[in-house]
GROMACS .gro file of C-alpha atoms in nm:
model
  306
    1GLN     CA    1 -10.147  -2.044  -6.863
    2ARG     CA    2 -10.028  -2.411  -6.840
    3PRO     CA    3 -10.222  -2.728  -6.906
    4ASN     CA    4 -10.293  -2.950  -6.592
    5ASP     CA    5 -10.011  -3.168  -6.524
    6PRO     CA    6 -10.137  -3.518  -6.444
    7THR     CA    7  -9.810  -3.642  -6.311
    8THR     CA    8  -9.766  -3.704  -5.930
    9GLN     CA    9  -9.378  -3.694  -5.930
   10ARG     CA   10  -9.213  -3.404  -5.757
   11PRO     CA   11  -9.059  -3.131  -5.941
   12ASN     CA   12  -8.729  -3.171  -5.766
   13ASP     CA   13  -8.695  -3.528  -5.858
   14PRO     CA   14  -8.413  -3.525  -6.118
   15THR     CA   15  -8.595  -3.824  -6.302
   16SER     CA   16  -8.925  -3.647  -6.306
   17PRO     CA   17  -9.074  -3.527  -6.654
   18GLU     CA   18  -9.079  -3.166  -6.520
   19ARG     CA   19  -8.718  -3.184  -6.442
   20GLU     CA   20  -8.622  -3.339  -6.770
   21ALA     CA   21  -8.839  -3.086  -6.957
   22HIS     CA   22  -8.677  -2.806  -6.753
   23ASN     CA   23  -8.328  -2.931  -6.846
   24ILE     CA   24  -8.417  -2.936  -7.209
   25THR     CA   25  -8.549  -2.578  -7.202
   26GLN     CA   26  -8.237  -2.453  -6.999
   27HIS     CA   27  -8.005  -2.607  -7.259
   28HIS     CA   28  -8.169  -2.425  -7.540
   29ALA     CA   29  -8.207  -2.104  -7.361
   30LYS     CA   30  -7.835  -2.095  -7.305
   31THR     CA   31  -7.740  -2.169  -7.667
   32THR     CA   32  -7.598  -1.876  -7.865
   33ILE     CA   33  -7.801  -1.844  -8.182
   34GLN     CA   34  -7.626  -1.877  -8.519
   35GLN     CA   35  -7.728  -1.778  -8.860
   36PRO     CA   36  -7.991  -2.002  -8.980
   37SER     CA   37  -7.876  -2.227  -9.282
   38LYS     CA   38  -8.062  -2.503  -9.478
   39ILE     CA   39  -8.127  -2.824  -9.272
   40ASN     CA   40  -8.022  -3.114  -9.482
   41ASN     CA   41  -8.218  -3.435  -9.500
   42HIS     CA   42  -7.987  -3.620  -9.274
   43THR     CA   43  -8.031  -3.374  -8.986
   44ALA     CA   44  -8.399  -3.345  -9.022
   45LEU     CA   45  -8.429  -3.730  -9.017
   46THR     CA   46  -8.214  -3.771  -8.714
   47THR     CA   47  -8.393  -3.516  -8.510
   48THR     CA   48  -8.731  -3.647  -8.558
   49THR     CA   49  -8.719  -3.876  -8.241
   50THR     CA   50  -8.582  -3.595  -8.015
   51LEU     CA   51  -8.835  -3.347  -8.157
   52THR     CA   52  -9.122  -3.569  -8.081
   53LEU     CA   53  -9.001  -3.606  -7.708
   54ALA     CA   54  -8.942  -3.233  -7.697
   55LEU     CA   55  -9.290  -3.145  -7.824
   56THR     CA   56  -9.454  -3.403  -7.597
   57LEU     CA   57  -9.281  -3.273  -7.291
   58ALA     CA   58  -9.324  -2.906  -7.380
   59LEU     CA   59  -9.665  -2.908  -7.523
   60THR     CA   60  -9.858  -3.151  -7.297
   61ARG     CA   61  -9.700  -3.009  -6.969
   62GLY     CA   62  -9.669  -2.660  -7.075
   63CYS     CA   63  -9.299  -2.659  -6.997
   64SER     CA   64  -9.228  -2.421  -7.284
   65ASN     CA   65  -9.374  -2.146  -7.042
   66GLN     CA   66  -9.076  -2.216  -6.820
   67ARG     CA   67  -8.836  -2.142  -7.101
   68SER     CA   68  -8.562  -1.934  -6.958
   69HIS     CA   69  -8.456  -1.610  -7.116
   70SER     CA   70  -8.256  -1.502  -6.816
   71SER     CA   71  -7.919  -1.611  -6.981
   72THR     CA   72  -7.943  -1.304  -7.209
   73GLN     CA   73  -7.995  -0.935  -7.151
   74HIS     CA   74  -8.227  -0.885  -7.428
   75HIS     CA   75  -8.572  -0.995  -7.489
   76HIS     CA   76  -8.539  -1.176  -7.843
   77ILE     CA   77  -8.545  -1.547  -7.879
   78GLY     CA   78  -8.206  -1.691  -7.839
   79SER     CA   79  -8.018  -1.359  -7.866
   80SER     CA   80  -7.685  -1.324  -7.678
   81THR     CA   81  -7.567  -0.999  -7.828
   82GLN     CA   82  -7.653  -0.644  -7.767
   83HIS     CA   83  -7.840  -0.592  -8.078
   84HIS     CA   84  -8.215  -0.639  -8.127
   85HIS     CA   85  -8.177  -0.880  -8.426
   86ILE     CA   86  -8.182  -1.262  -8.456
   87GLY     CA   87  -8.113  -1.471  -8.763
   88SER     CA   88  -7.993  -1.443  -9.125
   89THR     CA   89  -8.068  -1.198  -9.389
   90GLN     CA   90  -8.109  -1.476  -9.620
   91HIS     CA   91  -8.440  -1.624  -9.686
   92HIS     CA   92  -8.473  -1.996  -9.759
   93HIS     CA   93  -8.696  -2.304  -9.713
   94ILE     CA   94  -8.611  -2.577  -9.481
   95GLY     CA   95  -8.526  -2.896  -9.670
   96SER     CA   96  -8.705  -3.233  -9.600
   97ASN     CA   97  -8.818  -3.529  -9.785
   98ASN     CA   98  -9.138  -3.728  -9.814
   99ASN     CA   99  -9.029  -3.966  -9.517
  100MET     CA  100  -8.979  -3.666  -9.290
  101GLN     CA  101  -9.299  -3.488  -9.409
  102SER     CA  102  -9.507  -3.776  -9.297
  103ASN     CA  103  -9.373  -3.744  -8.947
  104ILE     CA  104  -9.390  -3.359  -8.939
  105LYS     CA  105  -9.761  -3.332  -8.985
  106PRO     CA  106  -9.879  -3.489  -8.668
  107LEU     CA  107  -9.612  -3.276  -8.479
  108LYS     CA  108  -9.769  -2.975  -8.627
  109VAL     CA  109 -10.124  -3.071  -8.553
  110LEU     CA  110 -10.022  -3.124  -8.187
  111LEU     CA  111  -9.837  -2.800  -8.159
  112ARG     CA  112 -10.123  -2.599  -8.304
  113LYS     CA  113 -10.388  -2.771  -8.077
  114ASN     CA  114 -10.176  -2.705  -7.757
  115MET     CA  115 -10.086  -2.327  -7.853
  116ARG     CA  116 -10.455  -2.250  -7.944
  117LYS     CA  117 -10.575  -2.384  -7.626
  118LYS     CA  118 -10.298  -2.203  -7.431
  119LEU     CA  119 -10.368  -1.860  -7.599
  120ARG     CA  120 -10.750  -1.884  -7.567
  121SER     CA  121 -10.708  -1.955  -7.202
  122MET     CA  122 -10.547  -1.621  -7.150
  123SER     CA  123 -10.754  -1.354  -7.010
  124PRO     CA  124 -10.807  -1.035  -7.223
  125GLU     CA  125 -10.623  -0.823  -6.984
  126THR     CA  126 -10.309  -1.046  -6.964
  127LEU     CA  127 -10.320  -1.080  -7.352
  128LYS     CA  128 -10.335  -0.705  -7.393
  129ALA     CA  129 -10.074  -0.623  -7.144
  130GLU     CA  130  -9.824  -0.884  -7.278
  131SER     CA  131  -9.881  -0.776  -7.639
  132GLN     CA  132  -9.800  -0.406  -7.544
  133LYS     CA  133  -9.462  -0.532  -7.392
  134VAL     CA  134  -9.386  -0.706  -7.720
  135ALA     CA  135  -9.475  -0.406  -7.909
  136LYS     CA  136  -9.239  -0.205  -7.708
  137GLU     CA  137  -8.962  -0.442  -7.785
  138LEU     CA  138  -9.044  -0.443  -8.142
  139PHE     CA  139  -9.016  -0.057  -8.159
  140GLU     CA  140  -8.659  -0.085  -8.032
  141THR     CA  141  -8.548  -0.303  -8.311
  142LYS     CA  142  -8.316  -0.173  -8.605
  143GLU     CA  143  -8.568  -0.345  -8.833
  144TYR     CA  144  -8.859  -0.132  -8.725
  145GLN     CA  145  -8.669   0.193  -8.680
  146SER     CA  146  -8.529   0.185  -9.022
  147ALA     CA  147  -8.837   0.056  -9.197
  148ARG     CA  148  -9.030   0.308  -9.434
  149ALA     CA  149  -9.315   0.081  -9.503
  150LEU     CA  150  -9.432  -0.239  -9.314
  151CYS     CA  151  -9.671  -0.521  -9.353
  152VAL     CA  152  -9.857  -0.588  -9.039
  153PHE     CA  153 -10.147  -0.815  -8.969
  154VAL     CA  154 -10.463  -0.715  -8.786
  155SER     CA  155 -10.536  -0.932  -8.494
  156MET     CA  156 -10.821  -1.168  -8.428
  157PRO     CA  157 -11.055  -1.064  -8.138
  158LYS     CA  158 -10.910  -1.328  -7.910
  159GLY     CA  159 -10.654  -1.615  -7.909
  160GLU     CA  160 -10.376  -1.410  -8.077
  161ILE     CA  161 -10.113  -1.128  -7.985
  162ASP     CA  162 -10.276  -0.783  -8.014
  163THR     CA  163 -10.122  -0.573  -8.279
  164THR     CA  164 -10.336  -0.259  -8.204
  165ALA     CA  165 -10.032  -0.076  -8.042
  166ILE     CA  166  -9.798  -0.155  -8.322
  167LEU     CA  167 -10.050  -0.037  -8.587
  168GLN     CA  168 -10.100   0.293  -8.396
  169GLN     CA  169  -9.717   0.360  -8.365
  170ILE     CA  170  -9.672   0.304  -8.731
  171PHE     CA  171  -9.918   0.563  -8.823
  172LYS     CA  172  -9.773   0.789  -8.557
  173ASP     CA  173  -9.433   0.752  -8.697
  174GLY     CA  174  -9.539   0.818  -9.044
  175LYS     CA  175  -9.464   0.497  -9.186
  176ARG     CA  176  -9.672   0.316  -9.467
  177CYS     CA  177  -9.870   0.032  -9.351
  178PHE     CA  178 -10.008  -0.271  -9.537
  179VAL     CA  179 -10.251  -0.511  -9.395
  180PRO     CA  180 -10.386  -0.858  -9.514
  181ARG     CA  181 -10.686  -0.919  -9.730
  182CYS     CA  182 -10.778  -1.292  -9.789
  183ILE     CA  183 -10.879  -1.362 -10.149
  184SER     CA  184 -10.923  -1.728 -10.116
  185LYS     CA  185 -10.906  -2.005  -9.858
  186SER     CA  186 -10.514  -1.999  -9.898
  187ASP     CA  187 -10.415  -1.679 -10.056
  188MET     CA  188 -10.405  -1.325  -9.946
  189VAL     CA  189 -10.285  -0.962 -10.070
  190MET     CA  190 -10.142  -0.687  -9.856
  191LEU     CA  191 -10.323  -0.351  -9.912
  192GLU     CA  192 -10.233  -0.018  -9.777
  193ALA     CA  193 -10.414   0.122  -9.484
  194LYS     CA  194 -10.406   0.503  -9.412
  195SER     CA  195 -10.488   0.524  -9.053
  196MET     CA  196 -10.649   0.347  -8.759
  197GLU     CA  197 -10.973   0.515  -8.850
  198ASP     CA  198 -10.945   0.359  -9.194
  199ILE     CA  199 -10.884   0.006  -9.049
  200ASP     CA  200 -11.188   0.057  -8.805
  201HIS     CA  201 -11.415   0.109  -9.095
  202PHE     CA  202 -11.289  -0.193  -9.274
  203PRO     CA  203 -11.557  -0.466  -9.330
  204LYS     CA  204 -11.480  -0.785  -9.112
  205SER     CA  205 -11.397  -1.129  -9.230
  206ASN     CA  206 -11.545  -1.454  -9.113
  207TRP     CA  207 -11.268  -1.449  -8.848
  208MET     CA  208 -11.405  -1.105  -8.748
  209ILE     CA  209 -11.080  -0.937  -8.864
  210PRO     CA  210 -11.108  -0.597  -9.033
  211GLU     CA  211 -10.989  -0.634  -9.398
  212PRO     CA  212 -10.936  -0.359  -9.664
  213PRO     CA  213 -11.184  -0.355  -9.953
  214LEU     CA  214 -11.053  -0.481 -10.293
  215ASP     CA  215 -11.248  -0.226 -10.490
  216GLN     CA  216 -11.087   0.105 -10.368
  217GLY     CA  217 -10.772   0.108 -10.571
  218ARG     CA  218 -10.536   0.076 -10.268
  219ALA     CA  219 -10.165   0.020 -10.320
  220THR     CA  220 -10.031  -0.328 -10.259
  221ALA     CA  221  -9.728  -0.430 -10.083
  222LEU     CA  222  -9.593  -0.628 -10.378
  223GLU     CA  223  -9.562  -0.289 -10.552
  224CYS     CA  224  -9.407  -0.098 -10.277
  225GLN     CA  225  -9.034  -0.052 -10.331
  226GLU     CA  226  -9.012   0.113  -9.977
  227LEU     CA  227  -9.132  -0.210  -9.803
  228ASP     CA  228  -8.865  -0.300  -9.559
  229MET     CA  229  -9.040  -0.513  -9.305
  230VAL     CA  230  -9.308  -0.776  -9.264
  231VAL     CA  231  -9.447  -0.839  -8.920
  232VAL     CA  232  -9.526  -1.216  -8.920
  233PRO     CA  233  -9.797  -1.388  -8.697
  234GLY     CA  234  -9.767  -1.734  -8.573
  235LEU     CA  235  -9.876  -1.993  -8.318
  236ALA     CA  236  -9.523  -2.108  -8.213
  237PHE     CA  237  -9.166  -2.001  -8.277
  238ASP     CA  238  -8.815  -2.127  -8.172
  239ASP     CA  239  -8.467  -1.993  -8.127
  240GLN     CA  240  -8.374  -2.069  -8.489
  241ASN     CA  241  -8.652  -1.827  -8.610
  242ARG     CA  242  -8.869  -2.108  -8.738
  243ARG     CA  243  -9.243  -2.045  -8.709
  244CYS     CA  244  -9.557  -2.255  -8.707
  245GLY     CA  245  -9.863  -2.076  -8.832
  246GLN     CA  246 -10.232  -2.149  -8.844
  247GLY     CA  247 -10.194  -2.408  -9.109
  248ALA     CA  248 -10.353  -2.244  -9.418
  249GLY     CA  249 -10.022  -2.133  -9.568
  250PHE     CA  250 -10.124  -1.771  -9.615
  251TYR     CA  251  -9.784  -1.627  -9.535
  252ASP     CA  252  -9.560  -1.881  -9.704
  253ARG     CA  253  -9.740  -1.836 -10.030
  254PHE     CA  254  -9.728  -1.449  -9.989
  255PHE     CA  255  -9.348  -1.483  -9.913
  256GLN     CA  256  -9.303  -1.664 -10.229
  257LYS     CA  257  -9.481  -1.395 -10.437
  258LEU     CA  258  -9.297  -1.126 -10.250
  259GLU     CA  259  -8.960  -1.288 -10.321
  260ALA     CA  260  -9.031  -1.325 -10.693
  261SER     CA  261  -9.168  -0.962 -10.716
  262ARG     CA  262  -8.851  -0.816 -10.531
  263LYS     CA  263  -8.608  -1.034 -10.753
  264LYS     CA  264  -8.787  -0.893 -11.065
  265ALA     CA  265  -8.741  -0.542 -10.938
  266GLU     CA  266  -8.384  -0.623 -10.848
  267LEU     CA  267  -8.461  -0.553 -10.472
  268GLY     CA  268  -8.373  -0.740 -10.169
  269MET     CA  269  -8.634  -0.901  -9.954
  270PRO     CA  270  -8.788  -0.706  -9.657
  271LYS     CA  271  -8.700  -0.834  -9.318
  272LEU     CA  272  -8.937  -1.098  -9.194
  273VAL     CA  273  -8.988  -1.040  -8.817
  274GLY     CA  274  -9.217  -1.272  -8.613
  275ILE     CA  275  -9.377  -1.152  -8.297
  276CYS     CA  276  -9.500  -1.369  -8.010
  277LEU     CA  277  -9.577  -1.389  -7.642
  278PRO     CA  278  -9.323  -1.580  -7.422
  279CYS     CA  279  -9.564  -1.873  -7.399
  280GLN     CA  280  -9.542  -1.915  -7.768
  281VAL     CA  281  -9.176  -2.011  -7.755
  282VAL     CA  282  -9.087  -2.382  -7.792
  283ASP     CA  283  -8.770  -2.581  -7.816
  284GLN     CA  284  -8.801  -2.672  -8.180
  285VAL     CA  285  -9.085  -2.606  -8.438
  286PRO     CA  286  -9.141  -2.895  -8.683
  287THR     CA  287  -9.101  -2.776  -9.042
  288ASP     CA  288  -9.181  -2.873  -9.397
  289ASP     CA  289  -8.976  -2.797  -9.709
  290TYR     CA  290  -9.206  -2.505  -9.801
  291ASP     CA  291  -9.168  -2.332  -9.461
  292TYR     CA  292  -8.981  -1.989  -9.447
  293VAL     CA  293  -8.715  -1.909  -9.182
  294LEU     CA  294  -8.764  -1.564  -9.048
  295ASP     CA  295  -8.491  -1.298  -8.987
  296ASN     CA  296  -8.594  -1.227  -8.631
  297VAL     CA  297  -8.850  -1.315  -8.365
  298VAL     CA  298  -8.931  -1.056  -8.114
  299THR     CA  299  -9.100  -1.132  -7.771
  300PHE     CA  300  -9.017  -1.002  -7.416
  301CYS     CA  301  -8.854  -1.160  -7.103
  302ASP     CA  302  -9.104  -1.287  -6.855
  303HIS     CA  303  -8.916  -1.344  -6.536
  304GLN     CA  304  -9.212  -1.507  -6.375
  305ARG     CA  305  -9.167  -1.795  -6.617
  306ASP     CA  306  -8.785  -1.831  -6.576
   0.00000   0.00000   0.00000
């Protein structure tokens, strides 16, 4: 679903906002992704103006829906290889400073507002169908196929990619599964779920999301040495594997704890893999110094939006 475009210029006019936005998205879609590395303060500051322009065009006019994946043969953001993997195995934060952060906040607010509107406007049938396509792509990745245990979020009733098919397949494949339980307004733990029937009996949170009880002695993801993958939600993603979440910071705080726990146990970090619908891909996600870059972002190629 695209927001209504108030402009009266013709799409084929080379000076029109639509053509300008199309050129921006085409340029990014044809860029071969490189391993993410820390963005220094100079780069962050010099991209503020172009980021504002890109977000204004992509968000207020929905041009991110027209983002072309046709330049690749695979349905992962920015991928130009024959592998279902994007990004670096190193986890890091994106550097910035106080001046940059003051500019980032309103951009994130705008991005979240537009993405929530876009997702909520989707019909349940479309959202479910597209979610199943993303799940199919996820199952083909090396990260999923080699994972012994995974963290996976349980979706909200609406306005979010549906993870039901992913959860069902995890149990079918005999993999261990950990799902979120919020313990405060900004903190969560990942507790083990045994089956879909187990999840169906969880009490629901204020967001109407089934959450595992805390008083049943369930195993936690931080203690699981077999944890190989975390499936990460988000409102928006870009081809550098950056994400914009809901804004509470649940996952970035969890990643910090997970990183510390794995380091103490002398274990590497699990793969952090975002999943999203094609409409959630934008040219550039604004980021703060505490934001984590993911290893991979999985979606599918929607030729109708090319």
